[in-house]
Amino acid sequence: MSEQYTPLDELGTPLPRAAQTRVSLKIDGQQIQVDAGSSVMRAAALMGINVPKLCATDSLDAFGSCRMCLVEIEGRKGSPASCTTLVEEGMVVSTRSDQLEKLRRNVLELYISDHPLDCVTCPTNGDCELQDVAEELGVEDSRYGLHGSNHQQATKDESNPYFTFDPSMCIVCYRCVRACDDIQGTFALTVDGRGFESKITAGQMESFMESECVSCGACVNSCPTAALEEKSVIELGMPEKSTVTTCAYCGVGCAFKVETRGDEVVRMTPYKDGKANEGHACVKGRFAFGYTSHKDRITTPMIRESIDEPWQEVDWKQAIEFTARRFREIQTEYGRDSIGGITSSRCSNEETYLVQKLVRAGFGNNNVDTCARVCHSPTGYGLKTTLGESAGTQAFDSVAKADVVMLIGANPTEAHPVFASRLKRRLREGAQLIVVDPRQTELVDSPHIRAAHHLQLLPGSNVAFANAMAHVIVTEGLADEAYIRERCEIQAWQDWSGFIRGEENSPEHLQAVTGIPAAELRAAARLYAKAGNAAIYYGLGVTEHSQGSTMVMGIANMAMVTGNLGREGVGVNPLRGQNNVQGSCDMGSFPHELPGYRHISDPDVRGLFENEWQVKLQPEPGLRIPNMFDAAICGDFKGLYCQGEDIAQSDPNTHHVETALKALKCLVVQDIFLNETARFAHVFLPGSTFLEKNGTFTNAERRISRVRKVMPSKSGKEDWEITVDLANALGYPMNYTHPSEIMDEIARLTPTFNGVNYAKLDTLGSIQWPCNEAAPEGTPTMHVGEFVRGKGYFAITGFVPTSERSTRKYPLLLTTGRVLSQYNVGAQTRRTKNTVWADQDLLEIHPVDAEDRGISSGDWVGIQSRAGDTVLRAVVTEKVQPGVVYTTFHFPLTGANIVTTENSDWATNCPEYKVTAVQATRVTQPSEWQKQQAVFNRQQKEFLDKARKSGA
Ligand code: SF4
Ligand code: SF4
Ligand code: SF4
Ligand code: FES
């Protein structure tokens, strides 16, 4: 019956959870049927009836404090609050009457008596719920006077770089407190005092910056007045236009409204209908967009003959012709296979697809690889082998149905914060958590959350851990035999269960390897296996190892043996680092795979592409990134087109990478800044930010979402157009006029994308692939009823210790990770105010190891490995265990990768970033490498400045 009404955008209270029945009631004389458990306010809003409200919003459970939403209900005394009153069968409700208006006005006048009603000069004028209610009720003044005791002299808290808290504007509706608790899960805000004295405060009467606040902005979104307001709105004024797009940071893929005035971004607000984030965001996506207009942006193409020469600014035509000529000359002299390309997970699907097409069809080889090589390539290999598809199995909202969550080698509160908030909510509801991590991450013990088990394994022992878990499950009779018989290959199961039962896989036997007490591991295995729904979420702590692919298969084995695949609340879920890691892999960026993970050696698949692309393709896989470096050093590989990826900073063993880059005759970097790699480049092609182009990103849930252009490209070209121009200059014609045409081609050629197009994306908002005839609106949960490969495959996962071990010379194991405020190599976030939270990489070291070395927090510490050495400041902390040190890799001058080695995953060459044997010593000056880098950086900056001056 509700179909006849036009619902309001804001429904006042959330959708009731797990509603089983419907209830009929009458509101203002009209009949409606709604889910049982709905509030009267929500029912009215579904009919398009707006009940005045201040403390209610549909992203938070009703609170009932403002008394603005009063209604009358037949047969009931008084005027109940509609936000806290649930619908009942046959209820008859009135939302309007003279008495109600009088009551509401009275309440509002009390609010106004303590509020500076200076709407005309207020930054939020026109976007304020208090103002709306006052206008609706016709209240301009207060009988209680505006000059009595009030809070109007209260001091503003300007400590946060992105938003301000003005207590004089606060109506103490608790929305911010509830948003911080319920949505974000940080519990940074409280209400201090009672009655008239009550006021919102961060932490223990601290400023926002001093408190636990992580600057997610949820409180700012939920504030109905100007009390919590973005500083950008105060500075620039209210936005005029809004465009829905997708965050360009992490693999959560939050949907945002980009709100603009002209070509200036005023703010980014999380989009309520975005299915990945449901109206929530983190400090990066929400606030850290300043880099898009940073003065370091390069917007004019540049070329040079050698890296020892200054840059020369040129027009697009010259830059493209120069590049094409150099590439063709190299191929003539050194052969067809002497050049290649690298795609980036920061770029869109369409851009990535075009680069691999350019390499295969334009360069005539398969020398294309992606930065996913160095993060999640083992996920592709491991999940394809065991389950048949190289992707995570669930939608993020599936976690709301999990009873036990096992988090392996992932730190979502730092790296995937919006997913972390969903997870925390489920944990507060009672789901149990197992954290498998060498470090004490926040989720081990945080407000209202305590992990049932923290298995603090030693770096490098993942596979031993997974085998010990499976051993317990199989030998203690916890395997789901019925599921295995129905869903898995029986021979493989028998082989694997025989292997896993072996005593060498028992927790007791492996305790010395993993460092996990056997009894605790057994308890964790029982908890995981006996849960109704058990879900695994994992990160780079799983993949970036010499046995990364084996560990991914070990995870899939654990899920299969317990029957935890193929429905909601379970599954195997890789948390992808960058925004489009999933997409860059899907798009055929690997040297052995065409889009849709189809091997280049398959003649039928090749034929399909040859027909569409009108060119003959090479059947042999091309070079992976590490092979490109080796070949460059050997003199066989001479030209590289690198789109949006900073290999000089992000790849391991920086000495080796830099030697390779210096050996190239033509390095082409396409990026928005002169990044670390560009210091070695001969051509710089200025790229566009996500605000300046159209396209799509695919997040960790396989969700394809639109990226929409909100302003013209500062360089005059979107990135896909640059690749098109380069292809044409090389003599391979590309004729797209819009990225939607590229997606249409992808859909034609890729079975899992057959049903995807921009019109459908606009209608549905986003689509989780596979999307085709069998699943026209996409597939939230994979492997339902049957695995993509048919029967699930138990792969034998023998533990092979890494050769990277602690020795007398290098007695500590270095492992790496991220911080919330910085993103990946930091090129974007370092150019924002996020540096107030982290302005350098730090080395975490346990007090025992620190004391042995005379190191205190804040000291400069040199870390040396067999690959190189660097210097950074120490933090002495028990977050790491003795024998383990930890750092991040966001700052180029720290150069964490100067110490990481070339060890890599046996199947995919994903580097073993998570285990490097090092020594740490107290030092007083930068390392030799850092000194050389400082000189080199200065020289390259001068080359850039010269080019800019002569171009000006
Ligand atoms: S917060 Fe709202 S009601 Fe208060 S002055 Fe600003 S616009 Fe007016
Ligand atoms: S910004 Fe986020 S974390 Fe900080 S107080 Fe507001 S809701 Fe809490
Ligand atoms: S960085 Fe990740 S979690 Fe944060 S807003 Fe962007 S997509 Fe969402
Ligand atoms: S909106 Fe119902 S009491 Fe505030």
PDB file of C-alpha atoms and ligand atoms in Angstrom, residues 41 51-57 62-70 81-84 111, ligand 4:
ATOM      1  CA  MET A  41       7.692   8.664  12.431  1.00  0.00           C
ATOM      2  CA  VAL A  51       6.806  15.139  11.407  1.00  0.00           C
ATOM      3  CA  PRO A  52       9.025  17.886  12.821  1.00  0.00           C
ATOM      4  CA  LYS A  53      12.092  16.403  14.501  1.00  0.00           C
ATOM      5  CA  LEU A  54      15.513  17.384  15.782  1.00  0.00           C
ATOM      6  CA  CYS A  55      17.079  14.427  17.546  1.00  0.00           C
ATOM      7  CA  ALA A  56      15.931  11.749  15.080  1.00  0.00           C
ATOM      8  CA  THR A  57      17.615  10.658  11.860  1.00  0.00           C
ATOM      9  CA  ALA A  62      15.642   6.682  17.958  1.00  0.00           C
ATOM     10  CA  PHE A  63      16.577   8.504  21.114  1.00  0.00           C
ATOM     11  CA  GLY A  64      13.505  10.560  21.984  1.00  0.00           C
ATOM     12  CA  SER A  65      15.123  13.582  23.588  1.00  0.00           C
ATOM     13  CA  CYS A  66      13.933  16.658  21.704  1.00  0.00           C
ATOM     14  CA  ARG A  67      10.140  16.219  22.118  1.00  0.00           C
ATOM     15  CA  MET A  68       9.544  17.865  18.776  1.00  0.00           C
ATOM     16  CA  CYS A  69       7.983  14.895  17.024  1.00  0.00           C
ATOM     17  CA  LEU A  70       4.925  14.539  19.223  1.00  0.00           C
ATOM     18  CA  ALA A  81       7.089  10.966  20.566  1.00  0.00           C
ATOM     19  CA  SER A  82       6.627   9.446  17.121  1.00  0.00           C
ATOM     20  CA  CYS A  83      10.295   8.500  16.818  1.00  0.00           C
ATOM     21  CA  THR A  84      10.218   6.158  19.804  1.00  0.00           C
ATOM     22  CA  TYR A 111      15.697  25.693  22.250  1.00  0.00           C
TER      23      TYR A 111
HETATM   24  S1  FES B   4      12.733  13.579  16.998  1.00  0.00           S
HETATM   25 FE1  FES B   4      11.535  12.396  18.341  1.00  0.00          FE
HETATM   26  S2  FES B   4      12.088  13.105  20.267  1.00  0.00           S
HETATM   27 FE2  FES B   4      13.479  14.157  18.943  1.00  0.00          FE
END
